[in-house]
Amino acid sequence: MVKVKIEQFEGPLDLLLHLIHENKYDIFDIPILEITDQYMAALQAMQEFDMEVATEFLVMSATLLQIKSRLLLPKLPAETDGEEDEQDPRQVLIEMLLEYRKIKGQAAALTEMKAVADKQIAHAPIYTRALVNIAPYTLRDLLLALAEIGEERQGEVAYIEPQAYSVEVKMRDIVERLCSAPGGVLLSDFFTSGHRAEKIASFLGLLELLKAGKVIIEQKVPFAPIYIFTRKNMKDGV
């Protein structure tokens, strides 16, 4: 299907709608005499006029002239003898213009939606492999778990002790322990012994491993034990 476009008009209906809008005519009561003259003048103003392209414009001009002539001709006496009024000769043209205007509005809306969509960028999730029946954990849950690890108190005097444990070292220890336990390790097993600073270092190391995607937390059902696996073990189906 070839798209026809002369000047800024995509077809005769587009030209008619432009003239109606430009002159603020009522589309339901088109002044056919004025619109026909303006339409013919617009055709004459088009300089480069391809006859193949102009065919549909000329057909519309013939239609307008026919409607104009029907409106100018007086009605026959039989037509005014109490019979039902003849259909307005403009009715078919009005219906065509209304349908074309609706389609043109929908096309404009789709174009605007595409322009908005082109400005949006979507990407797949970083980890596409989802585990089944894993309860979601929020930042608040992790902070509460960290608070429970450090329940032991050191008296009323607060003090700052030097960092005696490296998070990087704890990360390596966690990975080595998980690699030697294909069935996974209970989360609580990482915090059963050791100084509070060591537990905190282990917790931070576990968070870093989770962030890097090297380990996975699994809980079959709510309130069930929580296990830690390496991603390799989970892929192997252990």
CSV table of N, CA, C and O in Angstrom, one decimal, residues 72-180:
chain,number,residue,atom,x,y,z
A,72,LEU,N,-27.7,23.0,-4.8
A,72,LEU,CA,-28.1,24.1,-5.5
A,72,LEU,C,-29.4,23.9,-6.3
A,72,LEU,O,-30.2,24.8,-6.6
A,73,LEU,N,-29.6,22.6,-6.7
A,73,LEU,CA,-30.8,22.3,-7.5
A,73,LEU,C,-32.0,22.4,-6.7
A,73,LEU,O,-32.0,21.9,-5.5
A,74,PRO,N,-33.1,23.0,-7.2
A,74,PRO,CA,-34.4,23.0,-6.4
A,74,PRO,C,-35.0,21.6,-6.3
A,74,PRO,O,-34.8,20.8,-7.2
A,75,LYS,N,-35.7,21.4,-5.3
A,75,LYS,CA,-36.3,20.1,-5.1
A,75,LYS,C,-37.6,20.0,-6.0
A,75,LYS,O,-38.3,21.0,-6.2
A,76,LEU,N,-37.8,18.8,-6.5
A,76,LEU,CA,-39.0,18.6,-7.3
A,76,LEU,C,-40.3,18.7,-6.4
A,76,LEU,O,-40.2,18.4,-5.2
A,77,PRO,N,-41.4,19.0,-7.0
A,77,PRO,CA,-42.6,19.1,-6.2
A,77,PRO,C,-43.0,17.9,-5.4
A,77,PRO,O,-43.5,17.9,-4.3
A,78,ALA,N,-42.7,16.7,-6.0
A,78,ALA,CA,-43.0,15.4,-5.4
A,78,ALA,C,-42.3,15.3,-4.1
A,78,ALA,O,-42.7,14.6,-3.2
A,79,GLU,N,-41.1,15.9,-4.0
A,79,GLU,CA,-40.3,15.7,-2.9
A,79,GLU,C,-40.7,16.5,-1.7
A,79,GLU,O,-40.3,16.3,-0.5
A,80,THR,N,-41.6,17.5,-1.9
A,80,THR,CA,-42.1,18.4,-0.8
A,80,THR,C,-43.6,18.1,-0.5
A,80,THR,O,-44.2,18.8,0.2
A,81,ASP,N,-44.1,17.0,-1.0
A,81,ASP,CA,-45.5,16.6,-0.8
A,81,ASP,C,-45.7,15.7,0.4
A,81,ASP,O,-46.2,14.6,0.3
A,82,GLY,N,-45.2,16.2,1.5
A,82,GLY,CA,-45.4,15.5,2.8
A,82,GLY,C,-44.6,14.2,2.9
A,82,GLY,O,-44.8,13.4,3.8
A,83,GLU,N,-43.7,14.0,1.9
A,83,GLU,CA,-42.9,12.8,2.0
A,83,GLU,C,-41.7,13.0,2.9
A,83,GLU,O,-41.4,14.1,3.3
A,84,GLU,N,-41.1,11.9,3.3
A,84,GLU,CA,-39.9,12.0,4.2
A,84,GLU,C,-38.8,12.8,3.5
A,84,GLU,O,-38.6,12.6,2.3
A,85,ASP,N,-38.2,13.6,4.2
A,85,ASP,CA,-37.1,14.5,3.7
A,85,ASP,C,-36.0,13.6,3.1
A,85,ASP,O,-35.6,12.6,3.7
A,86,GLU,N,-35.4,14.1,2.0
A,86,GLU,CA,-34.3,13.4,1.4
A,86,GLU,C,-33.1,13.5,2.3
A,86,GLU,O,-32.9,14.5,3.0
A,87,GLN,N,-32.3,12.4,2.3
A,87,GLN,CA,-31.1,12.5,3.1
A,87,GLN,C,-30.1,13.6,2.7
A,87,GLN,O,-30.0,13.9,1.5
A,88,ASP,N,-29.5,14.2,3.6
A,88,ASP,CA,-28.6,15.3,3.4
A,88,ASP,C,-27.5,14.7,2.5
A,88,ASP,O,-26.8,13.8,2.9
A,89,PRO,N,-27.2,15.3,1.3
A,89,PRO,CA,-26.2,14.8,0.4
A,89,PRO,C,-24.8,14.9,1.1
A,89,PRO,O,-23.8,14.3,0.6
A,90,ARG,N,-24.6,15.7,2.1
A,90,ARG,CA,-23.3,15.8,2.8
A,90,ARG,C,-23.1,14.7,3.8
A,90,ARG,O,-22.0,14.6,4.3
A,91,GLN,N,-24.1,13.9,4.1
A,91,GLN,CA,-24.0,13.0,5.2
A,91,GLN,C,-22.9,12.0,5.0
A,91,GLN,O,-22.1,11.7,6.0
A,92,VAL,N,-22.8,11.4,3.8
A,92,VAL,CA,-21.7,10.4,3.6
A,92,VAL,C,-20.3,11.0,3.8
A,92,VAL,O,-19.4,10.5,4.4
A,93,LEU,N,-20.2,12.3,3.3
A,93,LEU,CA,-18.9,13.0,3.5
A,93,LEU,C,-18.6,13.2,4.9
A,93,LEU,O,-17.5,13.1,5.4
A,94,ILE,N,-19.6,13.6,5.7
A,94,ILE,CA,-19.4,13.9,7.1
A,94,ILE,C,-19.0,12.6,7.8
A,94,ILE,O,-18.1,12.7,8.7
A,95,GLU,N,-19.6,11.5,7.5
A,95,GLU,CA,-19.2,10.2,8.2
A,95,GLU,C,-17.8,9.9,7.8
A,95,GLU,O,-17.1,9.4,8.7
A,96,MET,N,-17.4,10.1,6.6
A,96,MET,CA,-16.0,9.8,6.2
A,96,MET,C,-15.0,10.7,7.0
A,96,MET,O,-14.0,10.2,7.4
A,97,LEU,N,-15.4,11.9,7.1
A,97,LEU,CA,-14.5,12.9,7.8
A,97,LEU,C,-14.4,12.5,9.3
A,97,LEU,O,-13.3,12.6,9.9
A,98,LEU,N,-15.5,12.1,9.9
A,98,LEU,CA,-15.5,11.8,11.3
A,98,LEU,C,-14.7,10.5,11.6
A,98,LEU,O,-13.9,10.4,12.5
A,99,GLU,N,-14.8,9.5,10.7
A,99,GLU,CA,-14.0,8.3,10.8
A,99,GLU,C,-12.5,8.6,10.6
A,99,GLU,O,-11.7,8.1,11.4
A,100,TYR,N,-12.2,9.4,9.6
A,100,TYR,CA,-10.8,9.7,9.4
A,100,TYR,C,-10.2,10.5,10.5
A,100,TYR,O,-9.1,10.3,10.9
A,101,ARG,N,-11.0,11.4,11.1
A,101,ARG,CA,-10.5,12.2,12.2
A,101,ARG,C,-10.2,11.3,13.4
A,101,ARG,O,-9.2,11.5,14.1
A,102,LYS,N,-11.1,10.3,13.7
A,102,LYS,CA,-10.9,9.4,14.8
A,102,LYS,C,-9.6,8.6,14.6
A,102,LYS,O,-8.8,8.4,15.5
A,103,ILE,N,-9.4,8.1,13.3
A,103,ILE,CA,-8.2,7.3,13.1
A,103,ILE,C,-7.0,8.1,13.2
A,103,ILE,O,-5.9,7.7,13.7
A,104,LYS,N,-7.0,9.3,12.7
A,104,LYS,CA,-5.8,10.2,12.8
A,104,LYS,C,-5.5,10.5,14.2
A,104,LYS,O,-4.3,10.6,14.6
A,105,GLY,N,-6.5,10.7,15.1
A,105,GLY,CA,-6.3,11.0,16.5
A,105,GLY,C,-5.6,9.8,17.1
A,105,GLY,O,-4.7,9.9,18.0
A,106,GLN,N,-6.1,8.6,16.8
A,106,GLN,CA,-5.5,7.4,17.4
A,106,GLN,C,-4.1,7.2,16.9
A,106,GLN,O,-3.2,6.7,17.7
A,107,ALA,N,-3.8,7.5,15.7
A,107,ALA,CA,-2.4,7.4,15.1
A,107,ALA,C,-1.5,8.3,15.9
A,107,ALA,O,-0.4,8.0,16.2
A,108,ALA,N,-2.0,9.5,16.1
A,108,ALA,CA,-1.2,10.5,16.9
A,108,ALA,C,-0.9,10.0,18.3
A,108,ALA,O,0.2,10.2,18.8
A,109,ALA,N,-1.9,9.4,18.9
A,109,ALA,CA,-1.7,8.9,20.3
A,109,ALA,C,-0.7,7.8,20.3
A,109,ALA,O,0.1,7.7,21.2
A,110,LEU,N,-0.8,6.9,19.3
A,110,LEU,CA,0.2,5.8,19.2
A,110,LEU,C,1.6,6.3,19.0
A,110,LEU,O,2.6,5.8,19.6
A,111,THR,N,1.7,7.4,18.2
A,111,THR,CA,3.0,8.0,17.9
A,111,THR,C,3.6,8.6,19.2
A,111,THR,O,4.8,8.4,19.5
A,112,GLU,N,2.7,9.2,20.0
A,112,GLU,CA,3.2,9.8,21.2
A,112,GLU,C,3.6,8.7,22.2
A,112,GLU,O,4.6,8.9,22.9
A,113,MET,N,2.9,7.6,22.3
A,113,MET,CA,3.2,6.5,23.2
A,113,MET,C,4.5,5.9,22.8
A,113,MET,O,5.4,5.6,23.6
A,114,LYS,N,4.8,5.8,21.5
A,114,LYS,CA,6.1,5.2,21.0
A,114,LYS,C,7.2,6.1,21.4
A,114,LYS,O,8.3,5.7,21.8
A,115,ALA,N,7.0,7.5,21.3
A,115,ALA,CA,8.1,8.4,21.6
A,115,ALA,C,8.4,8.3,23.1
A,115,ALA,O,9.6,8.4,23.5
A,116,VAL,N,7.4,8.1,23.9
A,116,VAL,CA,7.6,8.0,25.4
A,116,VAL,C,8.4,6.7,25.7
A,116,VAL,O,9.3,6.6,26.4
A,117,ALA,N,7.9,5.6,25.0
A,117,ALA,CA,8.5,4.3,25.2
A,117,ALA,C,10.0,4.2,24.7
A,117,ALA,O,10.8,3.6,25.3
A,118,ASP,N,10.3,5.0,23.7
A,118,ASP,CA,11.7,5.0,23.1
A,118,ASP,C,12.6,5.6,24.2
A,118,ASP,O,13.9,5.4,24.1
A,119,LYS,N,12.1,6.4,25.1
A,119,LYS,CA,13.0,7.1,26.1
A,119,LYS,C,13.2,6.2,27.3
A,119,LYS,O,14.0,6.5,28.2
A,120,GLN,N,12.5,5.0,27.3
A,120,GLN,CA,12.7,4.1,28.5
A,120,GLN,C,13.6,3.0,28.2
A,120,GLN,O,13.6,2.5,27.0
A,121,ILE,N,14.4,2.6,29.1
A,121,ILE,CA,15.4,1.5,28.9
A,121,ILE,C,15.0,0.4,30.0
A,121,ILE,O,14.9,0.7,31.2
A,122,ALA,N,14.9,-0.8,29.5
A,122,ALA,CA,14.6,-1.9,30.4
A,122,ALA,C,15.7,-2.9,30.2
A,122,ALA,O,16.3,-3.1,29.2
A,123,HIS,N,16.0,-3.6,31.3
A,123,HIS,CA,17.1,-4.7,31.3
A,123,HIS,C,16.6,-5.8,32.1
A,123,HIS,O,15.8,-5.7,33.0
A,124,ALA,N,17.1,-7.0,31.8
A,124,ALA,CA,16.8,-8.2,32.6
A,124,ALA,C,17.3,-8.1,34.0
A,124,ALA,O,18.3,-7.4,34.2
A,125,PRO,N,16.7,-8.8,34.9
A,125,PRO,CA,17.3,-8.8,36.3
A,125,PRO,C,18.7,-9.4,36.3
A,125,PRO,O,19.1,-10.2,35.4
A,126,ILE,N,19.5,-8.9,37.3
A,126,ILE,CA,20.9,-9.4,37.4
A,126,ILE,C,21.0,-10.9,37.6
A,126,ILE,O,21.7,-11.6,37.0
A,127,TYR,N,20.1,-11.4,38.5
A,127,TYR,CA,20.1,-12.8,38.7
A,127,TYR,C,18.7,-13.3,38.2
A,127,TYR,O,17.7,-13.1,38.8
A,128,THR,N,18.8,-14.0,37.1
A,128,THR,CA,17.6,-14.5,36.5
A,128,THR,C,17.1,-15.8,37.1
A,128,THR,O,15.9,-16.2,36.9
A,129,ARG,N,17.9,-16.6,37.8
A,129,ARG,CA,17.5,-17.8,38.3
A,129,ARG,C,16.8,-17.6,39.7
A,129,ARG,O,17.5,-17.2,40.7
A,130,ALA,N,15.6,-17.9,39.8
A,130,ALA,CA,14.8,-17.7,41.0
A,130,ALA,C,14.7,-19.0,41.8
A,130,ALA,O,14.4,-20.0,41.2
A,131,LEU,N,14.8,-18.9,43.1
A,131,LEU,CA,14.6,-20.1,43.9
A,131,LEU,C,13.2,-20.2,44.3
A,131,LEU,O,12.4,-19.2,44.4
A,132,VAL,N,12.7,-21.4,44.5
A,132,VAL,CA,11.3,-21.7,44.8
A,132,VAL,C,11.1,-21.6,46.3
A,132,VAL,O,11.9,-22.1,47.1
A,133,ASN,N,10.0,-21.0,46.7
A,133,ASN,CA,9.6,-21.0,48.1
A,133,ASN,C,10.6,-20.3,49.1
A,133,ASN,O,10.9,-20.8,50.1
A,134,ILE,N,11.2,-19.2,48.6
A,134,ILE,CA,12.1,-18.5,49.5
A,134,ILE,C,11.4,-17.3,50.0
A,134,ILE,O,10.9,-16.5,49.2
A,135,ALA,N,11.4,-17.1,51.3
A,135,ALA,CA,10.7,-16.0,51.9
A,135,ALA,C,11.5,-14.7,51.6
A,135,ALA,O,12.8,-14.8,51.8
A,136,PRO,N,10.9,-13.6,51.3
A,136,PRO,CA,11.7,-12.4,51.0
A,136,PRO,C,12.2,-11.8,52.3
A,136,PRO,O,11.5,-11.8,53.4
A,137,TYR,N,13.5,-11.3,52.3
A,137,TYR,CA,14.0,-10.7,53.5
A,137,TYR,C,14.3,-9.2,53.2
A,137,TYR,O,15.0,-8.9,52.2
A,138,THR,N,13.9,-8.4,54.1
A,138,THR,CA,14.1,-6.9,53.9
A,138,THR,C,15.3,-6.5,54.7
A,138,THR,O,15.9,-7.3,55.5
A,139,LEU,N,15.7,-5.2,54.5
A,139,LEU,CA,16.8,-4.7,55.2
A,139,LEU,C,16.6,-4.7,56.7
A,139,LEU,O,17.5,-5.0,57.5
A,140,ARG,N,15.3,-4.5,57.1
A,140,ARG,CA,15.0,-4.5,58.5
A,140,ARG,C,15.2,-5.8,59.1
A,140,ARG,O,15.8,-6.0,60.2
A,141,ASP,N,14.9,-6.9,58.4
A,141,ASP,CA,15.1,-8.3,58.9
A,141,ASP,C,16.6,-8.5,59.1
A,141,ASP,O,17.0,-9.1,60.1
A,142,LEU,N,17.4,-8.1,58.2
A,142,LEU,CA,18.9,-8.3,58.3
A,142,LEU,C,19.4,-7.5,59.5
A,142,LEU,O,20.3,-8.0,60.2
A,143,LEU,N,19.0,-6.3,59.7
A,143,LEU,CA,19.4,-5.5,60.8
A,143,LEU,C,19.0,-6.1,62.1
A,143,LEU,O,19.8,-6.1,63.1
A,144,LEU,N,17.8,-6.6,62.2
A,144,LEU,CA,17.4,-7.3,63.4
A,144,LEU,C,18.2,-8.5,63.7
A,144,LEU,O,18.5,-8.8,64.9
A,145,ALA,N,18.5,-9.3,62.7
A,145,ALA,CA,19.4,-10.4,62.8
A,145,ALA,C,20.8,-10.0,63.4
A,145,ALA,O,21.3,-10.7,64.2
A,146,LEU,N,21.3,-8.9,62.8
A,146,LEU,CA,22.6,-8.5,63.3
A,146,LEU,C,22.5,-8.0,64.8
A,146,LEU,O,23.4,-8.3,65.5
A,147,ALA,N,21.4,-7.4,65.2
A,147,ALA,CA,21.2,-7.0,66.6
A,147,ALA,C,21.2,-8.2,67.5
A,147,ALA,O,21.7,-8.1,68.6
A,148,GLU,N,20.6,-9.3,67.1
A,148,GLU,CA,20.5,-10.5,67.9
A,148,GLU,C,21.9,-11.1,68.1
A,148,GLU,O,22.2,-11.7,69.1
A,149,ILE,N,22.7,-11.0,67.0
A,149,ILE,CA,24.1,-11.5,67.2
A,149,ILE,C,24.9,-10.8,68.3
A,149,ILE,O,25.6,-11.5,69.0
A,150,GLY,N,24.6,-9.5,68.4
A,150,GLY,CA,25.4,-8.8,69.4
A,150,GLY,C,24.7,-8.5,70.6
A,150,GLY,O,24.8,-7.4,71.2
A,151,GLU,N,23.9,-9.5,71.2
A,151,GLU,CA,23.1,-9.3,72.4
A,151,GLU,C,24.0,-9.1,73.6
A,151,GLU,O,23.6,-8.5,74.6
A,152,GLU,N,25.2,-9.8,73.6
A,152,GLU,CA,26.0,-9.7,74.8
A,152,GLU,C,26.4,-8.3,75.1
A,152,GLU,O,26.8,-7.6,74.1
A,153,ARG,N,26.4,-7.9,76.3
A,153,ARG,CA,26.7,-6.5,76.6
A,153,ARG,C,28.1,-6.4,77.3
A,153,ARG,O,28.6,-7.3,78.0
A,154,GLN,N,28.7,-5.3,77.2
A,154,GLN,CA,30.1,-5.0,77.7
A,154,GLN,C,30.0,-4.0,78.9
A,154,GLN,O,31.0,-3.3,79.1
A,155,GLY,N,28.9,-3.9,79.5
A,155,GLY,CA,28.8,-2.9,80.6
A,155,GLY,C,28.2,-1.6,80.1
A,155,GLY,O,27.9,-1.5,78.9
A,156,GLU,N,28.1,-0.6,81.0
A,156,GLU,CA,27.5,0.6,80.6
A,156,GLU,C,28.4,1.5,79.9
A,156,GLU,O,28.0,2.5,79.3
A,157,VAL,N,29.7,1.3,80.0
A,157,VAL,CA,30.7,2.2,79.4
A,157,VAL,C,30.9,1.7,77.9
A,157,VAL,O,31.3,0.5,77.7
A,158,ALA,N,30.7,2.6,77.0
A,158,ALA,CA,30.9,2.3,75.6
A,158,ALA,C,32.3,2.5,75.2
A,158,ALA,O,33.0,3.5,75.7
A,159,TYR,N,32.9,1.7,74.4
A,159,TYR,CA,34.3,1.8,74.0
A,159,TYR,C,34.4,1.3,72.5
A,159,TYR,O,33.6,0.6,72.0
A,160,ILE,N,35.4,1.8,71.9
A,160,ILE,CA,35.7,1.4,70.5
A,160,ILE,C,36.9,0.5,70.5
A,160,ILE,O,38.0,1.0,70.9
A,161,GLU,N,36.8,-0.7,70.0
A,161,GLU,CA,38.0,-1.6,69.9
A,161,GLU,C,38.5,-1.7,68.5
A,161,GLU,O,37.7,-1.5,67.5
A,162,PRO,N,39.7,-1.9,68.3
A,162,PRO,CA,40.3,-2.0,66.9
A,162,PRO,C,39.7,-3.2,66.2
A,162,PRO,O,39.3,-4.2,66.8
A,163,GLN,N,39.6,-3.1,64.9
A,163,GLN,CA,39.0,-4.1,64.1
A,163,GLN,C,40.0,-5.3,64.0
A,163,GLN,O,41.1,-5.2,63.4
A,164,ALA,N,39.6,-6.4,64.7
A,164,ALA,CA,40.6,-7.5,64.7
A,164,ALA,C,40.3,-8.6,63.7
A,164,ALA,O,41.1,-9.5,63.5
A,165,TYR,N,39.3,-8.4,62.9
A,165,TYR,CA,38.9,-9.4,61.9
A,165,TYR,C,38.7,-8.8,60.6
A,165,TYR,O,38.0,-7.7,60.5
A,166,SER,N,39.2,-9.4,59.6
A,166,SER,CA,39.0,-8.8,58.2
A,166,SER,C,37.8,-9.4,57.6
A,166,SER,O,37.6,-10.6,57.6
A,167,VAL,N,37.0,-8.5,56.9
A,167,VAL,CA,35.8,-9.0,56.2
A,167,VAL,C,36.2,-9.9,55.0
A,167,VAL,O,35.6,-10.9,54.7
A,168,GLU,N,37.3,-9.5,54.3
A,168,GLU,CA,37.8,-10.3,53.2
A,168,GLU,C,38.2,-11.7,53.6
A,168,GLU,O,37.9,-12.7,52.9
A,169,VAL,N,38.9,-11.8,54.8
A,169,VAL,CA,39.3,-13.1,55.3
A,169,VAL,C,38.0,-13.9,55.6
A,169,VAL,O,38.0,-15.1,55.3
A,170,LYS,N,37.1,-13.3,56.2
A,170,LYS,CA,35.8,-14.0,56.6
A,170,LYS,C,35.1,-14.5,55.3
A,170,LYS,O,34.5,-15.6,55.3
A,171,MET,N,35.1,-13.7,54.3
A,171,MET,CA,34.5,-14.1,53.0
A,171,MET,C,35.2,-15.4,52.4
A,171,MET,O,34.5,-16.3,52.0
A,172,ARG,N,36.5,-15.4,52.5
A,172,ARG,CA,37.2,-16.6,52.0
A,172,ARG,C,36.9,-17.8,52.9
A,172,ARG,O,36.7,-18.9,52.4
A,173,ASP,N,36.8,-17.6,54.2
A,173,ASP,CA,36.5,-18.7,55.1
A,173,ASP,C,35.1,-19.2,54.9
A,173,ASP,O,34.8,-20.4,54.9
A,174,ILE,N,34.1,-18.3,54.6
A,174,ILE,CA,32.7,-18.8,54.3
A,174,ILE,C,32.7,-19.6,53.1
A,174,ILE,O,32.0,-20.6,53.0
A,175,VAL,N,33.3,-19.1,52.0
A,175,VAL,CA,33.3,-19.8,50.7
A,175,VAL,C,34.0,-21.2,50.9
A,175,VAL,O,33.4,-22.2,50.3
A,176,GLU,N,35.1,-21.3,51.6
A,176,GLU,CA,35.8,-22.6,51.8
A,176,GLU,C,34.9,-23.5,52.5
A,176,GLU,O,34.8,-24.7,52.2
A,177,ARG,N,34.2,-23.0,53.5
A,177,ARG,CA,33.3,-23.9,54.3
A,177,ARG,C,32.2,-24.3,53.5
A,177,ARG,O,31.8,-25.5,53.6
A,178,LEU,N,31.6,-23.5,52.7
A,178,LEU,CA,30.5,-23.9,51.9
A,178,LEU,C,30.9,-24.9,50.8
A,178,LEU,O,30.1,-25.8,50.4
A,179,CYS,N,32.0,-24.7,50.2
A,179,CYS,CA,32.5,-25.6,49.2
A,179,CYS,C,32.7,-27.0,49.7
A,179,CYS,O,32.5,-28.0,49.0
A,180,SER,N,33.0,-27.1,51.0
A,180,SER,CA,33.2,-28.5,51.6
A,180,SER,C,31.9,-29.0,52.2
A,180,SER,O,31.9,-30.1,52.8
